[in-house]
Each structure stands twice: as C-alpha cells, then as structure tokens.
Coordinates of C-alpha atoms in Angstrom, one line a residue:
X1 CA 74.8 69.4 -30.8
X2 CA 75.8 70.2 -26.7
X3 CA 73.7 72.0 -26.7
X4 CA 70.3 69.4 -27.8
X5 CA 73.3 67.5 -25.0
X6 CA 72.3 69.6 -22.0
X7 CA 69.1 69.9 -22.8
X8 CA 68.1 66.0 -22.9
X9 CA 71.0 65.7 -19.7
X10 CA 68.5 68.7 -17.6
X11 CA 65.2 66.9 -18.7
X12 CA 66.2 63.7 -17.9
X13 CA 67.3 65.3 -14.7
X14 CA 64.5 66.6 -13.7
X15 CA 62.5 63.3 -14.4
X16 CA 64.7 62.2 -11.3
X17 CA 64.4 64.2 -9.3
X18 CA 60.3 64.5 -10.3
X19 CA 60.6 59.4 -10.1
X20 CA 62.0 59.8 -6.7
X21 CA 59.7 62.7 -5.5
X22 CA 56.6 60.6 -6.7
X23 CA 57.6 57.5 -5.1
X24 CA 55.7 56.2 -2.8
X25 CA 54.6 52.8 -0.9
X26 CA 51.8 52.1 1.5
X27 CA 52.1 48.4 3.5
X28 CA 49.1 47.0 5.3
X29 CA 51.0 45.5 8.8
X30 CA 48.8 43.0 11.4
X31 CA 50.2 43.1 14.8
X32 CA 50.1 39.7 17.1
X33 CA 51.4 39.5 21.1
X34 CA 51.6 36.0 22.4
X35 CA 48.9 36.2 25.1
X36 CA 48.8 33.0 26.0
X37 CA 50.5 33.5 29.8
X38 CA 48.2 35.8 30.4
X39 CA 45.7 33.5 29.8
X40 CA 47.3 30.5 32.4
X41 CA 47.9 34.0 34.7
X42 CA 44.2 34.6 35.0
X43 CA 42.4 30.5 34.4
X44 CA 43.8 30.5 38.2
X45 CA 42.1 33.4 39.3
X46 CA 39.6 31.8 41.0
X47 CA 37.9 35.3 42.3
X48 CA 37.5 36.5 38.2
X49 CA 33.7 34.2 37.1
X50 CA 33.8 32.0 33.4
X51 CA 31.9 35.4 32.5
X52 CA 34.1 37.8 33.6
X53 CA 36.9 35.5 32.5
X54 CA 35.7 35.2 28.9
X55 CA 35.1 38.8 28.9
X56 CA 38.8 40.1 29.6
X57 CA 40.0 37.4 26.9
X58 CA 37.8 39.1 24.4
X59 CA 39.8 42.8 25.5
X60 CA 42.8 41.4 25.1
X61 CA 42.0 39.6 22.1
X62 CA 41.3 43.3 21.0
X63 CA 44.5 45.3 22.6
X64 CA 46.6 43.0 21.4
X65 CA 45.9 42.3 17.5
X66 CA 46.2 44.8 15.6
X67 CA 46.4 46.3 11.9
X68 CA 48.5 49.0 10.4
X69 CA 49.2 50.9 7.7
X70 CA 52.2 52.6 7.4
X71 CA 52.9 55.4 4.5
X72 CA 56.7 55.8 2.9
X73 CA 59.1 57.6 0.4
X74 CA 62.4 57.5 -0.6
X75 CA 63.3 59.5 3.6
X76 CA 60.6 59.7 5.6
X77 CA 57.5 57.0 6.5
X78 CA 54.6 57.2 9.0
X79 CA 53.2 54.4 11.4
X80 CA 49.6 54.9 12.6
X81 CA 46.8 52.1 13.6
X82 CA 43.8 51.6 11.7
X83 CA 40.9 53.1 12.6
X84 CA 37.7 50.8 13.7
X85 CA 34.6 51.7 15.1
X86 CA 33.9 50.8 17.7
X87 CA 30.6 49.3 20.2
X88 CA 29.3 51.3 22.5
X89 CA 30.7 51.6 26.3
X90 CA 33.7 49.8 24.1
X91 CA 35.8 53.1 23.8
X92 CA 36.7 54.0 27.3
X93 CA 39.4 56.3 28.6
X94 CA 41.1 52.5 30.4
X95 CA 41.4 51.9 26.5
X96 CA 42.5 53.7 25.0
X97 CA 45.5 54.0 27.2
X98 CA 46.1 50.4 27.3
X99 CA 45.6 50.7 23.4
X100 CA 48.3 53.0 23.8
X101 CA 50.9 50.9 25.8
X102 CA 50.3 47.9 23.3
X103 CA 51.6 49.8 21.0
X104 CA 49.2 51.8 19.7
X105 CA 47.7 55.2 19.0
X106 CA 48.0 58.0 17.3
X107 CA 51.0 58.5 14.5
X108 CA 54.3 57.6 14.3
X109 CA 56.7 59.8 11.9
X110 CA 60.4 57.9 10.5
X111 CA 62.4 60.5 8.7
X112 CA 65.2 58.0 7.7
X113 CA 67.9 60.7 7.1
X114 CA 68.0 62.7 9.8
X115 CA 67.4 59.5 11.9
X116 CA 64.7 61.2 14.1
X117 CA 60.6 60.3 15.0
X118 CA 58.4 61.6 16.1
X119 CA 54.7 60.2 17.7
X120 CA 52.2 61.5 19.6
X121 CA 50.9 59.1 22.5
X122 CA 47.0 60.0 25.3
X123 CA 47.7 59.0 27.9
X124 CA 46.2 59.9 31.3
X125 CA 44.0 62.1 29.6
X126 CA 46.6 64.4 28.1
X127 CA 48.4 64.7 24.7
X128 CA 52.5 64.0 24.4
X129 CA 54.6 65.1 21.4
X130 CA 57.3 62.1 21.6
X131 CA 60.9 63.3 19.4
X132 CA 64.1 61.3 19.8
X133 CA 66.7 59.7 17.6
X134 CA 65.8 56.7 16.1
X135 CA 67.2 53.8 17.7
X136 CA 70.4 52.6 16.1
X137 CA 69.8 49.0 16.0
X138 CA 73.4 47.2 15.3
X139 CA 71.7 44.7 12.5
X140 CA 73.7 41.3 12.1
X141 CA 72.9 40.2 8.4
X142 CA 72.2 36.5 8.0
X143 CA 72.6 34.0 4.7
X144 CA 68.8 32.8 5.8
X145 CA 65.7 33.9 3.2
X146 CA 61.4 33.2 3.1
X147 CA 59.2 34.6 0.4
X148 CA 56.6 37.2 1.7
X149 CA 53.8 38.5 0.0
X150 CA 55.6 37.5 -3.3
X151 CA 59.0 39.7 -2.2
X152 CA 62.4 37.9 -2.1
X153 CA 63.4 38.3 1.5
X154 CA 66.4 38.3 3.8
X155 CA 66.7 38.1 7.3
X156 CA 68.7 39.8 9.7
X157 CA 69.2 39.8 13.8
X158 CA 69.9 42.5 16.1
X159 CA 70.0 43.2 20.4
X160 CA 67.6 46.3 21.2
X161 CA 66.9 47.6 25.1
X162 CA 63.3 47.4 26.1
X163 CA 60.9 50.1 26.1
X164 CA 59.5 50.8 30.1
X165 CA 56.4 52.4 28.7
X166 CA 55.7 48.7 26.2
X167 CA 53.3 46.8 28.4
X168 CA 54.3 44.1 25.4
X169 CA 57.4 43.7 26.6
X170 CA 56.4 42.3 29.8
X171 CA 56.9 38.6 31.1
X172 CA 55.1 36.7 33.7
X173 CA 57.6 35.8 36.4
X174 CA 57.7 32.4 36.6
X175 CA 58.3 31.9 40.3
X176 CA 55.0 34.1 41.2
X177 CA 53.0 31.3 41.8
X178 CA 55.5 29.1 43.8
X179 CA 55.7 32.4 46.0
X180 CA 51.8 32.9 46.2
X181 CA 51.3 29.1 47.5
X182 CA 53.5 29.7 50.2
X183 CA 52.3 32.9 51.3
X184 CA 48.9 30.9 51.9
X185 CA 50.7 28.4 53.5
X186 CA 51.8 30.7 55.8
X187 CA 48.3 32.1 55.9
X188 CA 49.7 35.6 55.6
X189 CA 46.8 37.9 53.7
X190 CA 49.1 39.8 52.0
X191 CA 47.3 40.6 48.2
X192 CA 49.5 40.8 45.1
X193 CA 48.2 43.2 42.0
X194 CA 47.9 42.3 39.2
X195 CA 51.0 44.1 37.8
X196 CA 53.5 42.5 40.7
X197 CA 53.2 39.0 38.9
X198 CA 55.5 40.2 36.2
X199 CA 58.0 41.6 35.8
X200 CA 61.2 43.7 32.1
X201 CA 63.7 42.0 31.2
X202 CA 66.0 44.2 30.1
X203 CA 66.9 43.1 26.2
X204 CA 64.8 41.9 23.4
X205 CA 66.4 39.8 20.7
X206 CA 64.5 40.6 17.4
X207 CA 64.2 38.7 13.5
X208 CA 63.8 41.3 10.8
X209 CA 62.5 40.0 7.5
X210 CA 63.2 42.8 4.0
X211 CA 63.4 42.7 1.7
X212 CA 65.8 44.7 -1.4
X213 CA 63.0 44.7 -4.0
X214 CA 61.4 47.6 -2.2
X215 CA 65.1 49.9 -1.8
X216 CA 63.4 51.8 1.9
X217 CA 65.2 51.3 4.7
X218 CA 62.0 51.8 6.8
X219 CA 59.2 49.2 8.3
X220 CA 57.1 49.1 11.3
X221 CA 56.7 50.8 14.7
X222 CA 60.7 52.3 14.7
X223 CA 62.2 49.4 13.9
X224 CA 65.0 50.6 10.1
X225 CA 68.2 50.7 9.2
X226 CA 67.8 47.2 6.4
X227 CA 68.4 48.0 3.1
X228 CA 65.0 47.5 1.8
X229 CA 61.4 47.7 3.4
X230 CA 61.0 45.0 6.9
X231 CA 58.3 43.3 5.9
X232 CA 58.3 40.9 9.3
X233 CA 59.5 41.3 12.9
X234 CA 59.5 39.3 15.8
X235 CA 60.5 39.3 19.0
X236 CA 59.5 35.6 21.5
X237 CA 56.3 37.5 22.4
X238 CA 54.6 40.0 19.5
X239 CA 54.9 39.8 16.0
X240 CA 54.6 42.0 13.2
X241 CA 53.7 40.1 9.3
X242 CA 52.9 42.9 6.0
X243 CA 50.1 41.1 4.5
X244 CA 49.9 43.9 1.7
X245 CA 52.2 46.6 -0.5
X246 CA 50.8 48.9 -2.5
X247 CA 53.5 51.7 -4.8
X248 CA 53.1 54.0 -6.2
X249 CA 49.7 54.4 -6.1
X250 CA 47.8 57.6 -7.8
X251 CA 46.5 58.8 -4.6
X252 CA 49.2 60.3 -1.8
X253 CA 49.5 60.9 1.5
X254 CA 50.9 63.4 3.5
X255 CA 54.1 62.2 4.7
X256 CA 54.1 64.6 7.9
X257 CA 55.1 64.5 11.5
X258 CA 52.7 65.4 14.1
X259 CA 52.2 69.0 15.6
X260 CA 49.8 67.9 18.8
X261 CA 51.2 67.0 22.8
X262 CA 53.4 68.1 25.3
X263 CA 57.2 67.4 23.8
X264 CA 58.7 65.4 25.7
X265 CA 62.2 62.7 24.9
X266 CA 61.1 58.7 25.1
X267 CA 62.7 58.0 28.5
X268 CA 60.9 61.6 29.9
X269 CA 57.1 59.6 29.0
X270 CA 58.5 55.9 29.6
X271 CA 59.2 57.9 33.2
X272 CA 56.0 59.0 33.5
X273 CA 54.4 56.0 32.8
X274 CA 56.2 53.8 35.0
X275 CA 55.3 56.7 37.7
X276 CA 51.2 56.9 36.9
X277 CA 51.2 53.3 37.0
X278 CA 53.2 53.1 39.9
X279 CA 50.7 55.1 41.4
X280 CA 47.9 53.2 39.6
X281 CA 48.9 50.0 41.2
X282 CA 49.3 51.7 44.7
X283 CA 45.9 53.1 44.9
X284 CA 44.6 49.3 43.9
X285 CA 46.2 47.5 46.9
X286 CA 44.8 50.2 49.1
X287 CA 41.0 49.2 47.2
X288 CA 42.3 45.6 47.6
X289 CA 42.7 46.1 51.1
X290 CA 39.9 47.2 51.7
X291 CA 37.9 45.6 49.6
X292 CA 39.5 42.1 49.9
X293 CA 40.6 42.8 46.2
X294 CA 43.1 44.3 44.5
X295 CA 44.4 44.6 40.1
X296 CA 44.4 46.1 37.5
X297 CA 41.5 47.2 35.5
X298 CA 41.0 46.3 31.5
X299 CA 38.8 48.9 29.6
X300 CA 37.1 51.3 31.0
X301 CA 36.8 55.0 31.4

C-alpha cells in the first residue's frame, strides 16, 4: 500500500513539474505616446511647409504607435516589437535609431527570478547588448479595480526615475516660446535646435493595472513585480495596453536572452546615447548657421 501511495505521489510531483515547465502565455500590447505637444510646437514653426508637417506627423505616428508581443512563462519573458513590412525608402538608419529611442527595436528579456534583464539595441549603426538589474519599483497597491479584456484587474502606482535614452520621456519646455519671442524682439539671429526646446523630467509616476488571474509577475518593457500579469501601464504620456492574451498555446516560443552586441550596462548605454545626441545637436547647429536652418531630421539614411 505504501508503495502505491509513493508511486502516486511521485507521479503527481512529475505532472506538476511538467505543467509548470509547459506553462506559457502570450500577450499583445498596443503602445501609444501622446504627440499633441510636439504637433503644436511644429505647427508654430514657420519654416516648415504643410507637406513637410504632414510627412513628419505620419512618421511620428509610426514611431509613437507600436505593437509588441510578450511571451512569458513562470519566471521569464521576452518582449519584442511586432515586425512590419516597411515601405520602400522608409526603413533607413534614422528611422531605426528613432524607433530604438521610442521604446522599440530589439528583444527585451526579463528574468524575474534572477531580477535581471537583457536587451539588444542598435544605435548609430552599432549593436549593443544591455545587461542590468531590473528596476526595484516600489509599487503602492491601490483599491481601485477594472476589467481589461475580460480579466479582473487591480491598480498599482509607483514613482520611477526617467531613462535618458528614451525619447518618449522628453517634454516641451513651457517657457520656450517666450524665450524665442524675446530673442526675436532683441533682433538676435541665434537659431535654436529642435532638441533645445525639450526637457527631461527626473522622475515619472507610473499607473499599472495587473490581473491575479494570470499569476506571473511580468509585464511590458521592464515593468514587473506585481502579483499578476500587468495588462496596462500609463506614465502620463505613454499608454501600453494589452489587446489580446493567449494561454498555453500548442506552439511554444523559446524564451531566452539575446546574445548579440557589445555588452554594456543601462547607465553606460544612456551615457552613450546622450553623448551622440549632443554631437548631432552641435553638428546640426553648425549646419543651421551655414544654411539658415537647424534641427533634427526625421527618418532618412
């Protein structure tokens, strides 16, 4: 009798272990960043023709509205932008670089068990492999609830520092228009660069909605640490909303960290991006003085 009980216990243990191993889910996220402030600022630029404004708005929409796929198991996940066919002439290096700065590009691997992440990024024609610890988000559990895609969700908030390499965090300077008018009044010919009109906040408040009905502490991008899958994240400008969830599909996805690129920490990568952006700004300002126009190019090679 004892042998039978032990056999059933062993069989049950194997079945549970196999079920945990086979457990996997897929979530589709739609990411959208508000561009109203950017559009207002560009609309006030008299140097831009209506056709140029329309072209920039279309490209900004592609950069600020993206679809991502999150594949996850009990402890790890990979988050990657959905691949789309680019129209001829629209997939240049400039667009790839801006896509990377808008939260896209590469494979974002998170390991909640090891509290680490790895993401491959292409910037200025170079491949980087960012390896670092997951941010320690001090989540505040709220009492509000809502339903997202049929799942009961709970609200949580956290304050986190801003990444200097994520262009979505830039905000237009409120007093920039006043400064520009003062310069015109004084008769100065000084040209301001596109990037000079924006500033970066030190920290932002995150609102997340998670569902305990999917018991994994995963979510989009580098969001994690809640007792359930995060189905929505909002930082005031960018909303990442889950539009579809598929659990335990027949075809499994290999969840592993990317390996290509120069290994670098998040801080080192941010410093590299900031340095290159400063170099580009100085170059554009130099061209502006010689041609009467400065600014950042959108797209192109």
